[in-house]
Coordinates of C-alpha atoms and ligand atoms in Angstrom, one line a residue:
M1 CA 0.0 0.0 0.0
T2 CA 1.2 3.5 -0.8
V3 CA -0.7 6.7 -0.1
T4 CA -1.5 8.8 -3.1
G5 CA -3.7 11.6 -2.0
M6 CA -6.7 11.6 0.4
D7 CA -8.5 8.8 -1.2
G8 CA -5.6 6.4 -0.6
I9 CA -5.8 6.9 3.2
D10 CA -7.6 4.4 5.3
L11 CA -6.7 4.5 9.0
S12 CA -8.7 1.3 9.5
A13 CA -6.5 -0.7 7.1
T14 CA -3.9 -2.8 8.8
E15 CA -1.5 -2.1 5.9
F16 CA -1.6 1.6 6.6
W17 CA 0.2 1.0 9.9
G18 CA 2.9 -0.9 8.2
L19 CA 3.8 2.1 5.9
P20 CA 7.2 3.7 6.4
L21 CA 7.0 6.3 9.2
A22 CA 7.6 9.2 6.8
E23 CA 4.7 8.1 4.6
R24 CA 2.4 7.7 7.6
A25 CA 3.3 11.2 8.8
A26 CA 2.6 12.6 5.3
A27 CA -0.8 11.0 5.3
F28 CA -1.7 12.6 8.6
A29 CA -0.6 16.0 7.3
L30 CA -3.0 15.5 4.4
L31 CA -5.8 14.7 6.9
R32 CA -5.0 17.7 9.0
A33 CA -5.3 19.9 5.9
Q34 CA -8.9 18.9 5.4
P35 CA -11.5 21.4 6.6
R36 CA -13.3 18.7 8.8
P37 CA -12.3 15.5 10.5
R38 CA -12.7 12.5 8.2
F39 CA -15.1 9.7 9.0
F40 CA -13.8 6.1 8.6
A41 CA -15.5 2.7 8.6
E42 CA -14.3 0.6 11.5
P43 CA -11.5 -1.8 11.2
E44 CA -12.5 -5.4 11.1
T45 CA -11.8 -7.3 14.3
P46 CA -12.2 -10.9 15.3
F47 CA -13.7 -9.8 18.7
A48 CA -16.8 -7.8 17.7
E49 CA -19.3 -7.0 15.0
Q50 CA -18.3 -4.1 12.9
G51 CA -19.4 -0.9 14.6
P52 CA -20.7 2.4 13.1
G53 CA -17.3 4.0 12.2
Y54 CA -15.5 7.0 13.7
Y55 CA -14.3 10.5 13.2
A56 CA -10.5 10.8 13.1
L57 CA -9.5 13.8 15.2
V58 CA -6.1 14.7 13.8
R59 CA -5.8 18.3 14.8
Y60 CA -4.3 19.5 18.0
A61 CA -7.3 21.8 18.8
D62 CA -9.8 18.9 18.5
V63 CA -7.7 16.5 20.5
V64 CA -7.3 19.0 23.3
E65 CA -10.9 20.1 23.4
A66 CA -12.2 16.5 23.4
S67 CA -9.8 15.7 26.3
R68 CA -11.0 18.7 28.3
H69 CA -14.6 17.6 28.1
P70 CA -14.8 14.1 29.4
D71 CA -18.5 14.5 30.2
V72 CA -19.2 14.9 26.5
F73 CA -16.3 12.8 25.1
C74 CA -16.5 9.8 27.4
S75 CA -14.1 6.9 27.9
G76 CA -16.6 4.5 29.4
K77 CA -17.6 2.9 26.1
G78 CA -13.9 2.0 25.5
A79 CA -10.8 4.2 25.2
T80 CA -8.1 1.7 24.1
S81 CA -9.9 0.1 21.1
I82 CA -12.0 1.5 18.3
P83 CA -14.4 -1.4 18.2
D84 CA -16.5 -1.9 21.4
L85 CA -14.9 -4.9 23.2
P86 CA -17.2 -7.7 24.3
A87 CA -18.2 -7.6 28.0
E88 CA -16.0 -10.5 29.0
F89 CA -12.9 -8.4 28.3
N90 CA -13.9 -5.9 30.9
E91 CA -13.0 -8.2 33.7
Y92 CA -9.3 -7.8 32.9
F93 CA -9.1 -4.8 30.7
G94 CA -11.8 -2.5 32.2
S95 CA -9.6 -0.4 34.5
M96 CA -9.7 3.4 35.0
I97 CA -8.6 4.2 31.4
N98 CA -11.9 2.8 30.2
I99 CA -14.3 4.3 32.7
D100 CA -15.9 7.6 33.6
D101 CA -16.7 9.6 36.7
P102 CA -17.8 8.9 39.3
R103 CA -16.1 5.5 39.2
H104 CA -13.0 6.9 37.5
A105 CA -12.6 9.6 40.1
R106 CA -13.0 7.1 42.9
L107 CA -10.4 4.7 41.4
R108 CA -8.0 7.5 40.6
R109 CA -8.3 8.8 44.1
I110 CA -7.4 5.5 45.7
V111 CA -4.5 4.7 43.4
S112 CA -3.1 8.2 43.4
R113 CA -2.7 7.8 47.1
A114 CA -0.8 4.6 46.6
F115 CA 1.2 6.0 43.7
S116 CA 2.5 8.7 46.1
P117 CA 5.5 10.9 45.4
R118 CA 7.2 9.2 48.4
L119 CA 6.8 5.8 46.7
I120 CA 8.0 7.1 43.3
A121 CA 10.9 8.8 45.0
K122 CA 11.9 5.6 46.6
F123 CA 12.1 4.0 43.1
E124 CA 14.1 6.8 41.6
A125 CA 17.2 5.4 43.2
D126 CA 16.3 2.0 41.7
V127 CA 15.9 3.6 38.3
R128 CA 19.5 4.8 38.5
R129 CA 20.9 1.5 39.7
V130 CA 19.0 -0.5 37.1
A131 CA 20.0 1.8 34.3
A132 CA 23.7 1.5 35.3
S133 CA 23.6 -2.3 35.4
I134 CA 21.8 -2.5 32.0
V135 CA 24.6 -0.4 30.4
D136 CA 27.3 -2.5 32.2
E137 CA 25.7 -5.6 30.5
L138 CA 25.3 -3.9 27.2
L139 CA 29.0 -3.0 27.2
A140 CA 29.9 -6.6 28.1
T141 CA 27.6 -8.0 25.4
G142 CA 28.5 -5.8 22.5
P143 CA 26.3 -5.0 19.5
C144 CA 22.9 -6.6 20.0
D145 CA 19.2 -6.1 19.9
F146 CA 18.6 -2.8 21.7
V147 CA 14.9 -3.6 22.5
A148 CA 15.5 -6.8 24.3
N149 CA 18.8 -5.8 26.0
V150 CA 18.1 -2.2 26.9
A151 CA 14.7 -0.6 26.1
A152 CA 12.4 -3.4 27.4
R153 CA 14.4 -4.1 30.5
L154 CA 14.3 -0.9 32.5
P155 CA 10.5 -0.2 32.5
L156 CA 9.8 -3.9 33.1
K157 CA 12.2 -4.1 36.1
I158 CA 10.9 -0.8 37.6
I159 CA 7.2 -1.6 37.3
C160 CA 7.7 -5.1 38.6
D161 CA 9.8 -3.8 41.6
M162 CA 7.2 -1.2 42.3
M163 CA 4.5 -3.8 42.4
G164 CA 6.6 -6.3 44.3
I165 CA 6.7 -8.9 41.6
P166 CA 9.6 -11.4 42.1
A167 CA 12.3 -11.5 39.4
D168 CA 11.5 -15.0 38.3
Q169 CA 8.1 -13.7 37.0
Y170 CA 9.5 -10.9 34.8
D171 CA 9.5 -13.0 31.6
M172 CA 5.9 -14.1 32.2
V173 CA 4.8 -10.5 32.7
L174 CA 6.6 -9.3 29.6
A175 CA 5.2 -12.2 27.4
N176 CA 1.7 -11.4 28.6
T177 CA 1.9 -7.7 28.1
N178 CA 3.3 -8.3 24.6
I179 CA 0.2 -10.3 23.8
I180 CA -2.2 -7.7 25.2
L181 CA -0.7 -4.9 23.1
S182 CA 0.2 -6.9 20.1
G183 CA -2.1 -5.0 17.7
A184 CA -2.5 -6.7 14.4
D185 CA 1.0 -8.1 14.5
P186 CA 0.9 -11.8 13.3
E187 CA 4.0 -12.5 15.5
F188 CA 1.9 -12.3 18.6
L189 CA -1.7 -12.9 17.5
T190 CA -3.4 -15.2 15.2
E191 CA -6.0 -14.7 12.5
D192 CA -8.2 -17.4 14.1
L193 CA -11.0 -15.7 16.0
D194 CA -11.4 -18.1 18.8
E195 CA -7.8 -18.6 19.4
A196 CA -7.1 -14.9 19.5
V197 CA -9.8 -14.3 22.1
V198 CA -8.5 -17.3 24.2
R199 CA -4.9 -15.9 24.0
L200 CA -5.9 -12.4 25.0
L201 CA -8.1 -13.5 27.9
G202 CA -5.5 -16.0 28.9
A203 CA -2.9 -13.2 29.1
G204 CA -5.3 -11.2 31.3
Q205 CA -6.1 -14.1 33.5
A206 CA -2.4 -15.0 34.1
L207 CA -1.6 -11.5 35.2
A208 CA -4.8 -11.3 37.3
E209 CA -3.8 -14.5 39.1
L210 CA -0.3 -13.2 39.8
V211 CA -1.6 -10.0 41.5
T212 CA -4.4 -11.8 43.4
D213 CA -1.8 -14.2 44.9
L214 CA 0.5 -11.3 45.6
A215 CA -2.2 -9.2 47.2
A216 CA -3.2 -12.2 49.5
A217 CA 0.4 -12.6 50.6
R218 CA 0.8 -8.8 51.2
A219 CA -2.5 -8.6 53.2
Q220 CA -0.8 -11.0 55.7
A221 CA 2.6 -9.4 55.6
P222 CA 2.6 -5.9 54.0
A223 CA 5.8 -4.7 52.3
E224 CA 7.0 -1.4 50.8
D225 CA 5.4 -2.0 47.4
L226 CA 2.4 -0.8 45.4
V227 CA 0.5 -4.0 45.7
S228 CA 0.6 -3.7 49.5
A229 CA -0.4 -0.1 49.3
L230 CA -3.3 -0.9 47.0
A231 CA -4.4 -4.0 48.9
T232 CA -4.6 -1.9 52.1
A233 CA -5.4 1.6 50.6
N234 CA -8.5 2.7 52.4
I235 CA -9.7 6.2 51.7
D236 CA -12.7 7.5 53.5
G237 CA -13.8 3.9 53.8
E238 CA -13.2 3.2 50.1
Q239 CA -11.1 0.2 49.0
L240 CA -10.3 -1.5 45.7
T241 CA -12.2 -4.8 45.2
S242 CA -10.0 -7.7 44.2
A243 CA -11.3 -7.4 40.6
E244 CA -10.5 -3.7 40.5
L245 CA -7.0 -4.4 41.9
A246 CA -6.4 -7.1 39.2
S247 CA -7.5 -4.9 36.3
F248 CA -5.6 -1.9 37.6
F249 CA -2.5 -4.0 37.9
I250 CA -2.9 -5.2 34.3
L251 CA -3.3 -1.6 33.1
L252 CA -0.2 -0.6 35.0
V253 CA 2.1 -3.3 33.7
V254 CA 0.8 -2.9 30.2
A255 CA 0.9 0.9 30.2
G256 CA 4.1 1.1 32.1
N257 CA 6.1 -1.3 30.0
E258 CA 5.2 -1.0 26.3
T259 CA 5.1 2.8 26.2
T260 CA 8.4 3.6 27.9
R261 CA 10.1 0.8 26.0
T262 CA 8.8 2.3 22.7
A263 CA 10.0 5.8 23.6
L264 CA 13.5 4.5 24.4
S265 CA 13.7 2.6 21.1
H266 CA 12.6 5.6 19.1
A267 CA 15.1 7.7 21.1
L268 CA 18.0 5.7 19.7
M269 CA 16.5 5.7 16.2
L270 CA 16.1 9.5 16.3
L271 CA 19.6 10.2 17.7
T272 CA 21.0 8.0 14.9
E273 CA 18.9 9.7 12.2
Y274 CA 19.8 13.2 13.5
P275 CA 23.5 13.3 14.4
D276 CA 23.4 17.1 14.8
Q277 CA 20.9 16.7 17.6
R278 CA 22.9 14.0 19.3
A279 CA 26.0 16.3 19.1
L280 CA 24.0 19.1 20.6
L281 CA 22.7 16.9 23.4
L282 CA 26.1 15.5 24.2
A283 CA 27.6 19.0 24.3
D284 CA 25.5 19.9 27.3
I285 CA 23.5 16.8 28.4
E286 CA 22.6 18.2 31.8
S287 CA 20.7 21.2 30.5
R288 CA 19.4 19.7 27.3
L289 CA 18.2 16.2 28.3
E290 CA 14.9 17.2 29.7
G291 CA 13.9 19.0 26.5
A292 CA 15.2 16.0 24.5
V293 CA 13.0 13.6 26.4
E294 CA 9.9 15.7 25.7
E295 CA 10.8 16.0 22.0
I296 CA 11.3 12.2 21.8
V297 CA 7.8 11.6 23.3
R298 CA 6.3 14.2 20.9
Y299 CA 8.0 12.8 17.9
A300 CA 7.6 9.1 18.7
S301 CA 4.0 9.4 20.2
P302 CA 4.3 5.9 21.6
V303 CA 0.5 5.8 22.2
V304 CA -0.9 6.6 18.8
F305 CA -4.6 7.2 19.8
M306 CA -7.3 6.9 22.4
R307 CA -11.0 6.8 21.7
R308 CA -13.9 8.8 23.1
T309 CA -17.6 8.4 22.5
L310 CA -20.1 11.3 22.5
T311 CA -22.6 11.3 25.4
C312 CA -24.7 14.0 23.7
D313 CA -24.9 16.1 20.5
Y314 CA -22.1 18.6 20.4
T315 CA -20.4 21.0 18.0
M316 CA -16.6 21.4 18.0
N317 CA -14.6 23.6 15.7
G318 CA -17.4 23.7 13.2
Q319 CA -18.2 20.0 13.1
D320 CA -21.5 18.6 14.4
Y321 CA -21.3 15.4 16.4
H322 CA -24.2 13.3 17.6
E323 CA -24.8 11.2 20.7
G324 CA -23.1 7.8 20.3
D325 CA -20.6 9.0 17.7
K326 CA -17.1 7.6 18.1
T327 CA -14.1 9.9 17.8
V328 CA -10.5 8.8 17.8
L329 CA -7.9 11.2 19.2
Y330 CA -4.8 10.8 17.2
Y331 CA -2.0 12.1 19.5
Y332 CA 0.5 11.1 16.9
S333 CA -1.1 13.6 14.5
A334 CA -1.9 16.3 17.1
N335 CA 1.9 16.2 18.0
R336 CA 2.7 17.1 14.3
D337 CA 0.1 19.8 13.9
E338 CA 1.8 22.7 12.1
A339 CA -0.6 25.1 13.8
V340 CA 1.2 24.4 17.1
F341 CA 4.6 22.9 16.2
A342 CA 6.8 24.8 13.7
D343 CA 8.3 22.5 11.2
P344 CA 6.8 19.5 13.0
E345 CA 8.7 16.7 11.1
R346 CA 12.0 18.2 12.4
F347 CA 13.4 16.5 15.5
D348 CA 14.5 19.4 17.6
I349 CA 15.6 18.8 21.2
T350 CA 15.6 22.5 21.9
R351 CA 11.9 22.9 20.9
S352 CA 10.3 25.3 23.3
P353 CA 7.6 25.5 24.3
N354 CA 6.7 21.8 23.5
P355 CA 3.1 21.3 24.6
H356 CA 2.8 17.8 23.1
V357 CA 0.0 15.4 24.0
G358 CA 2.1 12.3 24.0
Y359 CA 0.8 11.5 27.6
G360 CA -2.7 12.4 26.6
G361 CA -4.5 15.7 26.4
P362 CA -5.3 17.9 29.5
G363 CA -8.1 16.2 31.5
R364 CA -9.0 13.5 33.9
H365 CA -7.3 10.6 32.1
Y366 CA -3.9 12.3 31.7
C367 CA -1.2 9.7 32.1
L368 CA -0.8 8.6 35.7
G369 CA 2.7 7.4 35.0
A370 CA 4.0 10.5 33.2
H371 CA 6.3 11.5 36.0
L372 CA 7.7 8.1 36.3
A373 CA 8.1 7.7 32.5
R374 CA 10.0 11.0 32.3
R375 CA 12.4 9.9 35.1
E376 CA 13.0 6.5 33.4
L377 CA 13.7 8.1 30.0
T378 CA 16.0 10.8 31.5
V379 CA 18.0 8.4 33.7
M380 CA 18.4 5.7 31.0
L381 CA 19.4 8.1 28.2
R382 CA 21.9 9.9 30.5
E383 CA 23.5 6.6 31.5
L384 CA 23.6 5.3 27.9
L385 CA 24.8 8.5 26.1
T386 CA 27.5 9.3 28.6
R387 CA 28.9 5.8 28.7
V388 CA 28.2 4.7 25.1
P389 CA 28.1 8.0 23.2
G390 CA 28.6 6.5 19.8
I391 CA 25.8 3.9 19.9
T392 CA 23.7 3.9 16.7
A393 CA 20.6 2.0 15.6
G394 CA 20.2 -0.2 12.5
E395 CA 16.9 -1.0 10.7
P396 CA 14.0 -1.3 13.1
D397 CA 11.5 -4.3 13.0
R398 CA 8.3 -2.4 13.7
L399 CA 5.2 -3.7 15.5
L400 CA 2.2 -3.8 13.1
S401 CA -0.3 -1.8 15.3
S402 CA -2.5 1.2 15.0
F403 CA -2.4 1.8 18.7
I404 CA 1.3 1.5 19.8
N405 CA 4.0 3.0 17.6
G406 CA 6.1 0.0 18.7
I407 CA 9.5 -1.4 17.8
K408 CA 9.9 -5.2 18.2
R409 CA 13.7 -5.4 17.4
L410 CA 16.3 -2.8 16.8
P411 CA 19.9 -3.8 16.1
C412 CA 22.5 -1.5 17.7
E413 CA 26.2 -0.9 17.0
F414 CA 28.9 0.8 19.0
Ligands
LIG501 C1 6.5 7.3 27.5 C2 5.7 6.6 28.2 C3 4.2 6.7 28.3 C4 3.3 7.2 27.4 C5 3.6 7.8 26.0 C6 2.0 7.2 28.0 C7 0.8 7.6 27.4 C8 -0.5 7.6 28.0 C9 -1.6 8.3 27.4 C10 -1.7 8.9 26.0 C11 -2.6 8.2 28.3 C12 -4.0 8.8 28.2 C13 -5.2 8.0 28.2 C14 -6.5 8.7 27.9 O1 -6.5 9.9 27.9 O2 -7.5 8.0 27.6 C15 -2.1 7.4 29.5 C16 -2.8 7.1 30.6 C17 -2.3 6.3 31.6 N1 -1.0 5.9 31.8 FE1 0.5 6.3 30.6 N2 2.1 6.6 29.2 C18 3.4 6.3 29.5 C19 3.9 5.7 30.6 C20 3.2 5.2 31.7 C21 3.7 4.6 32.8 C22 5.2 4.3 33.1 C23 2.7 4.2 33.6 C24 2.6 3.5 34.9 C25 3.6 3.1 35.6 C26 1.5 4.6 32.9 C27 0.2 4.5 33.4 C28 -1.0 5.1 32.9 C29 -2.3 4.9 33.5 C30 -2.7 4.1 34.7 C31 -3.2 5.7 32.6 C32 -4.7 5.9 32.8 C33 -5.0 7.1 33.5 C34 -6.5 7.4 33.6 O3 -7.3 6.9 32.9 O4 -6.9 8.1 34.6 N3 1.8 5.3 31.8 N4 -0.8 7.2 29.2

């Protein structure tokens, strides 16, 4: 598939997401230049009947306004998938990202207390130690797959440590989160409908069992970890049920792993493609790294979209929407909107201001882990670039997904 003008663009076609990144970006530029958001038929999925279709919100102004009005643009009909997911998926995948107030506010209140700055601060020291040991091993190993040896390891270890998951379970956690976020990639999923459902639910169930067992152990003997805090968090008499704990845990390990790993892999690709930006960063890493991390997240947009559904009729930037309409907020495109970002396809670590929506738009669902992600990216890149300043990326093997801008494998040289 190649894109030749507006008619060639189909955001619901699996092949669209396999296009070279530059072609994909050019297609979104064409969509942004249209006077109104385009309406697409829904992608076919093995899990559900084909739904009514969706408006693709590709401009920054639309993505931000929809995010700011969660009472109109709700998440409760599903945020992480364009098709409505069957009810049985909610048991494992129905956590706070897919629900609305008042349940969302209640969950976020409880987990925010557990996700306290004190707990995060405790793990900052871990982030530094883990990043240093990953680079030690990289230097000992030599040129290798950057995703498996570097990018996937830090977020996995940090989120598992925070939760209190023992090291012998890391591989199991990684394998199951890979299945859950595998998109349309044949390496992880199958075209067979029943088998696909069984695998996805199986991944959810395996992670749910892990946390239920852990929570039971921590209720007897609490430790300094998130599962203990969540299992015992009691705010004004409110507590998570065990089903809520399980689905929140699944959201955290999935959201905490795949996104940060994707950002790190894109970081190496970008610093390879733009040697002038690498040189600029290395010339004064302390003052430029924070800006570089923001620009990496803008440019890579690890989470490509989230969905919202209209709760009432509404007019936004000249377009009428009706109750029940689906809208898809393309963060990837909003982050390239020329109305907000000058020369958006230029990777510029000194870009300022950089009001990207890589962690979501302003509103109730803004990424709970944004602070942690920024810390992980900053610490890992500082460690890597000061100790292996000449490291470069080869050709990426990209994940075939409309949702995560993922990299499965990335050869590195130094
Ligand atoms: C570069 C890394 C990351 C990116 C790009 C990212 C992106 C996002 C985005 C776009 C949303 C918005 C969802 C919406 O508006 O519907 C979100 C929500 C969320 N993220 Fe992240 N994320 C990252 C890292 C993390 C980490 C490390 C964690 C946890 C440890 C995490 C946990 C969450 C949770 C729990 C939510 C749901 C919040 C809610 O619905 O109230 N994320 N993230």
